[in-house]
């Protein structure tokens, strides 16, 4: 009987010791787990991205770390996006300040000259120049608004199945008068029944920018040829002119904001048209190309996807 009681005490002691050991180990595991979680969160708070570590995926810490790793990468990506948006905003503010400086200075100058001038005919001349500077400023600000709204996603491209002929007509109608003044002939080659899934308004805006440049930089009596070709994956719209052309080494820069060819600074314009055109086409999953040589005219090509 005593042996049985002694064995019972031994068993009870063994169970108590095992329970205490299990409790101590579990407490240690919880403490170590809490330290790892705390260290990972501290790294994320400092802005440091967690590194991939070959933890066992089946244990609790491995599963937790895997989720924290995904959260860390998402957090880092969002921070990069916010930083990029801030940089874009800074660039935009800087661009607006730089581009508006000249017309604003000219407006102020003409107003001062008008205040000192006594001859009515001279004041009339200053008024005309003032109007020109105000028109330039208005055009600049409208272009900047379009650009910023497109870049920030404030304007959403609304694609629908529309006759491409209607889009072409809308774009061409806005350059007809300027082309007639320079006796520039515009001819169009296209399929009248071609339907394309695109945003009519904004695609017409992109085409207008190409045509506007073609008219500006084509000499008196020149030609502009528009051709539409439906390919297997894309529909190509090309605008070919007989203008001054673009040197190959400058063609990579012409789509950047406010870029203007060195020899055309006496022409009207602020260097946003091609940038806007490419932005509009890119947002429709399309792309643009240019082929040109100095003195040989230019061909700008818009490619819009045939599918939805």
CSV table of N, CA, C and O in Angstrom, one decimal, residues 214-281:
chain,number,residue,atom,x,y,z
A,214,UNK,N,1.7,70.3,-86.8
A,214,UNK,CA,1.9,70.1,-88.2
A,214,UNK,C,1.6,71.4,-89.0
A,214,UNK,O,2.4,71.8,-89.9
A,215,UNK,N,0.5,72.1,-88.6
A,215,UNK,CA,0.2,73.4,-89.3
A,215,UNK,C,1.2,74.4,-88.9
A,215,UNK,O,1.7,75.2,-89.8
A,216,UNK,N,1.6,74.5,-87.7
A,216,UNK,CA,2.6,75.5,-87.2
A,216,UNK,C,3.9,75.4,-87.9
A,216,UNK,O,4.5,76.4,-88.3
A,217,UNK,N,4.4,74.2,-88.1
A,217,UNK,CA,5.8,74.0,-88.6
A,217,UNK,C,5.8,73.6,-90.0
A,217,UNK,O,6.9,73.1,-90.5
A,218,UNK,N,4.7,73.7,-90.7
A,218,UNK,CA,4.7,73.4,-92.2
A,218,UNK,C,4.7,74.8,-92.9
A,218,UNK,O,3.9,75.6,-92.6
A,219,UNK,N,5.5,74.9,-93.9
A,219,UNK,CA,5.6,76.2,-94.6
A,219,UNK,C,4.3,76.5,-95.4
A,219,UNK,O,3.5,75.6,-95.7
A,220,UNK,N,4.2,77.7,-95.9
A,220,UNK,CA,3.1,78.2,-96.7
A,220,UNK,C,2.9,77.3,-97.9
A,220,UNK,O,3.9,77.0,-98.6
A,221,UNK,N,1.7,76.8,-98.2
A,221,UNK,CA,1.4,75.9,-99.3
A,221,UNK,C,1.8,74.5,-99.2
A,221,UNK,O,1.9,73.7,-100.2
A,222,UNK,N,2.1,74.0,-97.9
A,222,UNK,CA,2.5,72.6,-97.7
A,222,UNK,C,1.4,71.7,-97.7
A,222,UNK,O,0.2,72.0,-98.0
A,223,UNK,N,1.6,70.4,-97.2
A,223,UNK,CA,0.6,69.4,-97.2
A,223,UNK,C,0.7,68.7,-95.9
A,223,UNK,O,1.7,68.5,-95.3
A,224,UNK,N,-0.5,68.2,-95.4
A,224,UNK,CA,-0.7,67.3,-94.3
A,224,UNK,C,-1.5,66.2,-94.7
A,224,UNK,O,-2.6,66.3,-95.2
A,225,UNK,N,-1.0,65.0,-94.5
A,225,UNK,CA,-1.7,63.7,-94.9
A,225,UNK,C,-2.1,62.9,-93.7
A,225,UNK,O,-1.2,62.6,-92.9
A,226,UNK,N,-3.3,62.6,-93.5
A,226,UNK,CA,-3.8,61.8,-92.4
A,226,UNK,C,-4.2,60.4,-93.0
A,226,UNK,O,-5.0,60.4,-93.9
A,227,UNK,N,-3.7,59.3,-92.4
A,227,UNK,CA,-4.1,58.0,-92.9
A,227,UNK,C,-4.4,57.1,-91.7
A,227,UNK,O,-3.8,57.1,-90.7
A,228,UNK,N,-5.5,56.3,-91.9
A,228,UNK,CA,-5.9,55.3,-90.9
A,228,UNK,C,-5.7,53.9,-91.4
A,228,UNK,O,-6.2,53.6,-92.5
A,229,UNK,N,-5.1,53.1,-90.6
A,229,UNK,CA,-4.9,51.7,-91.1
A,229,UNK,C,-5.2,50.7,-89.9
A,229,UNK,O,-4.6,50.8,-88.8
A,230,UNK,N,-6.1,49.8,-90.1
A,230,UNK,CA,-6.5,48.9,-89.1
A,230,UNK,C,-5.6,47.7,-89.2
A,230,UNK,O,-5.6,47.0,-90.2
A,231,UNK,N,-4.8,47.4,-88.2
A,231,UNK,CA,-3.9,46.3,-88.2
A,231,UNK,C,-4.5,45.2,-87.3
A,231,UNK,O,-5.6,45.2,-86.9
A,232,UNK,N,-3.7,44.1,-87.1
A,232,UNK,CA,-4.2,43.0,-86.4
A,232,UNK,C,-4.6,43.3,-84.9
A,232,UNK,O,-5.6,42.9,-84.4
A,233,UNK,N,-3.7,44.0,-84.2
A,233,UNK,CA,-3.9,44.3,-82.8
A,233,UNK,C,-4.3,45.8,-82.6
A,233,UNK,O,-5.0,46.1,-81.6
A,234,UNK,N,-3.8,46.7,-83.4
A,234,UNK,CA,-3.9,48.1,-83.2
A,234,UNK,C,-4.5,48.8,-84.5
A,234,UNK,O,-4.3,48.2,-85.6
A,235,UNK,N,-5.1,49.9,-84.3
A,235,UNK,CA,-5.4,50.8,-85.4
A,235,UNK,C,-4.5,51.9,-85.4
A,235,UNK,O,-4.3,52.6,-84.3
A,236,UNK,N,-3.8,52.2,-86.5
A,236,UNK,CA,-2.8,53.2,-86.6
A,236,UNK,C,-3.4,54.4,-87.3
A,236,UNK,O,-4.0,54.4,-88.3
A,237,UNK,N,-3.2,55.6,-86.6
A,237,UNK,CA,-3.6,56.9,-87.2
A,237,UNK,C,-2.3,57.7,-87.4
A,237,UNK,O,-1.6,58.0,-86.4
A,238,UNK,N,-1.9,58.0,-88.6
A,238,UNK,CA,-0.7,58.7,-88.9
A,238,UNK,C,-1.0,60.1,-89.4
A,238,UNK,O,-1.9,60.3,-90.2
A,239,UNK,N,-0.2,61.0,-88.9
A,239,UNK,CA,-0.2,62.4,-89.4
A,239,UNK,C,1.1,62.8,-90.0
A,239,UNK,O,2.1,62.9,-89.3
A,240,UNK,N,1.1,63.0,-91.3
A,240,UNK,CA,2.4,63.3,-92.0
A,240,UNK,C,2.3,64.7,-92.5
A,240,UNK,O,1.4,65.1,-93.1
A,241,UNK,N,3.4,65.4,-92.3
A,241,UNK,CA,3.5,66.8,-92.8
A,241,UNK,C,4.7,67.0,-93.7
A,241,UNK,O,5.6,66.1,-93.7
A,242,UNK,N,4.8,68.1,-94.3
A,242,UNK,CA,6.0,68.5,-95.1
A,242,UNK,C,6.7,69.7,-94.5
A,242,UNK,O,7.3,70.5,-95.1
A,243,UNK,N,6.7,69.6,-93.1
A,243,UNK,CA,7.4,70.7,-92.4
A,243,UNK,C,8.8,70.6,-92.2
A,243,UNK,O,9.5,69.9,-93.0
A,244,UNK,N,9.4,71.2,-91.2
A,244,UNK,CA,10.8,71.3,-91.1
A,244,UNK,C,11.5,70.0,-90.6
A,244,UNK,O,12.7,69.9,-90.7
A,245,UNK,N,10.7,69.1,-90.1
A,245,UNK,CA,11.3,67.8,-89.6
A,245,UNK,C,12.0,68.0,-88.2
A,245,UNK,O,12.2,69.1,-87.7
A,246,UNK,N,12.4,66.9,-87.7
A,246,UNK,CA,13.0,66.8,-86.4
A,246,UNK,C,14.3,66.0,-86.5
A,246,UNK,O,14.3,64.8,-87.0
A,247,UNK,N,15.4,66.5,-86.0
A,247,UNK,CA,16.7,65.7,-86.0
A,247,UNK,C,16.5,64.5,-85.2
A,247,UNK,O,15.9,64.5,-84.1
A,248,UNK,N,17.1,63.4,-85.6
A,248,UNK,CA,17.0,62.1,-84.8
A,248,UNK,C,17.4,62.2,-83.4
A,248,UNK,O,16.8,61.6,-82.5
A,249,UNK,N,18.4,63.0,-83.1
A,249,UNK,CA,18.9,63.1,-81.7
A,249,UNK,C,18.0,63.8,-80.8
A,249,UNK,O,18.2,63.8,-79.6
A,250,UNK,N,17.0,64.5,-81.4
A,250,UNK,CA,16.1,65.3,-80.5
A,250,UNK,C,14.7,64.6,-80.4
A,250,UNK,O,13.9,65.0,-79.6
A,251,UNK,N,14.5,63.5,-81.1
A,251,UNK,CA,13.2,62.9,-81.1
A,251,UNK,C,12.8,62.2,-79.8
A,251,UNK,O,11.6,62.1,-79.5
A,252,UNK,N,13.8,61.9,-79.0
A,252,UNK,CA,13.4,61.3,-77.6
A,252,UNK,C,12.9,62.3,-76.7
A,252,UNK,O,12.3,62.0,-75.7
A,253,UNK,N,13.3,63.6,-76.9
A,253,UNK,CA,12.9,64.7,-76.0
A,253,UNK,C,11.6,65.4,-76.3
A,253,UNK,O,11.1,66.1,-75.5
A,254,UNK,N,11.1,65.2,-77.5
A,254,UNK,CA,10.0,66.0,-78.0
A,254,UNK,C,8.7,65.7,-77.2
A,254,UNK,O,7.7,66.5,-77.2
A,255,UNK,N,8.6,64.6,-76.5
A,255,UNK,CA,7.4,64.2,-75.8
A,255,UNK,C,7.5,64.6,-74.3
A,255,UNK,O,6.5,64.4,-73.5
A,256,UNK,N,8.5,65.3,-73.9
A,256,UNK,CA,8.7,65.8,-72.5
A,256,UNK,C,7.9,67.1,-72.4
A,256,UNK,O,7.8,67.8,-73.3
A,257,UNK,N,7.6,67.4,-71.1
A,257,UNK,CA,6.8,68.6,-70.9
A,257,UNK,C,7.7,69.9,-71.2
A,257,UNK,O,8.8,69.9,-70.8
A,258,UNK,N,7.1,70.8,-71.9
A,258,UNK,CA,7.6,72.1,-72.2
A,258,UNK,C,8.9,72.1,-73.1
A,258,UNK,O,9.6,73.1,-73.2
A,259,UNK,N,9.1,70.9,-73.8
A,259,UNK,CA,10.2,70.9,-74.7
A,259,UNK,C,9.8,71.6,-76.0
A,259,UNK,O,8.7,71.4,-76.6
A,260,UNK,N,10.7,72.5,-76.5
A,260,UNK,CA,10.5,73.1,-77.8
A,260,UNK,C,11.8,73.1,-78.5
A,260,UNK,O,12.9,73.2,-78.0
A,261,UNK,N,11.7,72.9,-79.8
A,261,UNK,CA,12.9,72.9,-80.7
A,261,UNK,C,13.6,74.2,-80.6
A,261,UNK,O,12.9,75.3,-80.6
A,262,UNK,N,14.9,74.2,-80.6
A,262,UNK,CA,15.7,75.5,-80.4
A,262,UNK,C,15.3,76.6,-81.5
A,262,UNK,O,15.3,77.8,-81.2
A,263,UNK,N,15.1,76.1,-82.7
A,263,UNK,CA,14.9,77.1,-83.8
A,263,UNK,C,13.4,77.5,-84.0
A,263,UNK,O,13.1,78.2,-84.9
A,264,UNK,N,12.5,77.1,-83.1
A,264,UNK,CA,11.1,77.5,-83.3
A,264,UNK,C,10.6,78.3,-82.1
A,264,UNK,O,9.4,78.4,-81.9
A,265,UNK,N,11.5,78.9,-81.3
A,265,UNK,CA,11.0,79.7,-80.2
A,265,UNK,C,10.2,81.0,-80.6
A,265,UNK,O,9.6,81.6,-79.8
A,266,UNK,N,10.4,81.4,-81.9
A,266,UNK,CA,9.6,82.5,-82.4
A,266,UNK,C,8.1,82.1,-82.7
A,266,UNK,O,7.3,83.0,-82.9
A,267,UNK,N,7.9,80.8,-82.8
A,267,UNK,CA,6.5,80.3,-83.1
A,267,UNK,C,5.7,80.3,-81.8
A,267,UNK,O,6.2,80.1,-80.7
A,268,UNK,N,4.4,80.4,-82.0
A,268,UNK,CA,3.5,80.3,-80.8
A,268,UNK,C,3.5,78.8,-80.3
A,268,UNK,O,3.7,77.9,-81.0
A,269,UNK,N,3.3,78.7,-79.0
A,269,UNK,CA,3.3,77.4,-78.4
A,269,UNK,C,4.1,77.4,-77.1
A,269,UNK,O,4.9,78.3,-76.8
A,270,UNK,N,3.8,76.4,-76.3
A,270,UNK,CA,4.5,76.3,-75.0
A,270,UNK,C,5.2,74.9,-74.7
A,270,UNK,O,5.8,74.6,-73.7
A,271,UNK,N,5.0,74.0,-75.7
A,271,UNK,CA,5.7,72.7,-75.6
A,271,UNK,C,4.9,71.7,-74.8
A,271,UNK,O,5.6,70.8,-74.1
A,272,UNK,N,3.6,71.7,-74.7
A,272,UNK,CA,2.8,70.7,-73.9
A,272,UNK,C,2.1,69.8,-74.8
A,272,UNK,O,1.8,68.7,-74.4
A,273,UNK,N,1.8,70.2,-76.1
A,273,UNK,CA,0.9,69.4,-77.0
A,273,UNK,C,1.3,67.9,-77.1
A,273,UNK,O,0.4,67.1,-77.0
A,274,UNK,N,2.6,67.7,-77.5
A,274,UNK,CA,3.0,66.3,-77.7
A,274,UNK,C,2.9,65.5,-76.4
A,274,UNK,O,2.6,64.3,-76.4
A,275,UNK,N,3.3,66.1,-75.3
A,275,UNK,CA,3.3,65.5,-74.0
A,275,UNK,C,1.8,65.1,-73.7
A,275,UNK,O,1.6,63.9,-73.2
A,276,UNK,N,0.9,66.0,-73.8
A,276,UNK,CA,-0.5,65.7,-73.6
A,276,UNK,C,-1.0,64.6,-74.5
A,276,UNK,O,-1.7,63.7,-74.1
A,277,UNK,N,-0.6,64.6,-75.8
A,277,UNK,CA,-1.1,63.6,-76.7
A,277,UNK,C,-0.7,62.2,-76.3
A,277,UNK,O,-1.5,61.3,-76.3
A,278,UNK,N,0.6,62.1,-75.9
A,278,UNK,CA,1.1,60.8,-75.5
A,278,UNK,C,0.4,60.3,-74.2
A,278,UNK,O,0.1,59.1,-74.1
A,279,UNK,N,0.2,61.2,-73.3
A,279,UNK,CA,-0.5,60.9,-72.1
A,279,UNK,C,-1.9,60.3,-72.3
A,279,UNK,O,-2.3,59.3,-71.7
A,280,UNK,N,-2.6,61.0,-73.2
A,280,UNK,CA,-4.0,60.6,-73.6
A,280,UNK,C,-4.0,59.2,-74.2
A,280,UNK,O,-4.8,58.4,-73.8
A,281,UNK,N,-3.1,59.0,-75.1
A,281,UNK,CA,-3.0,57.7,-75.8
A,281,UNK,C,-2.6,56.6,-74.9
A,281,UNK,O,-3.1,55.5,-74.9
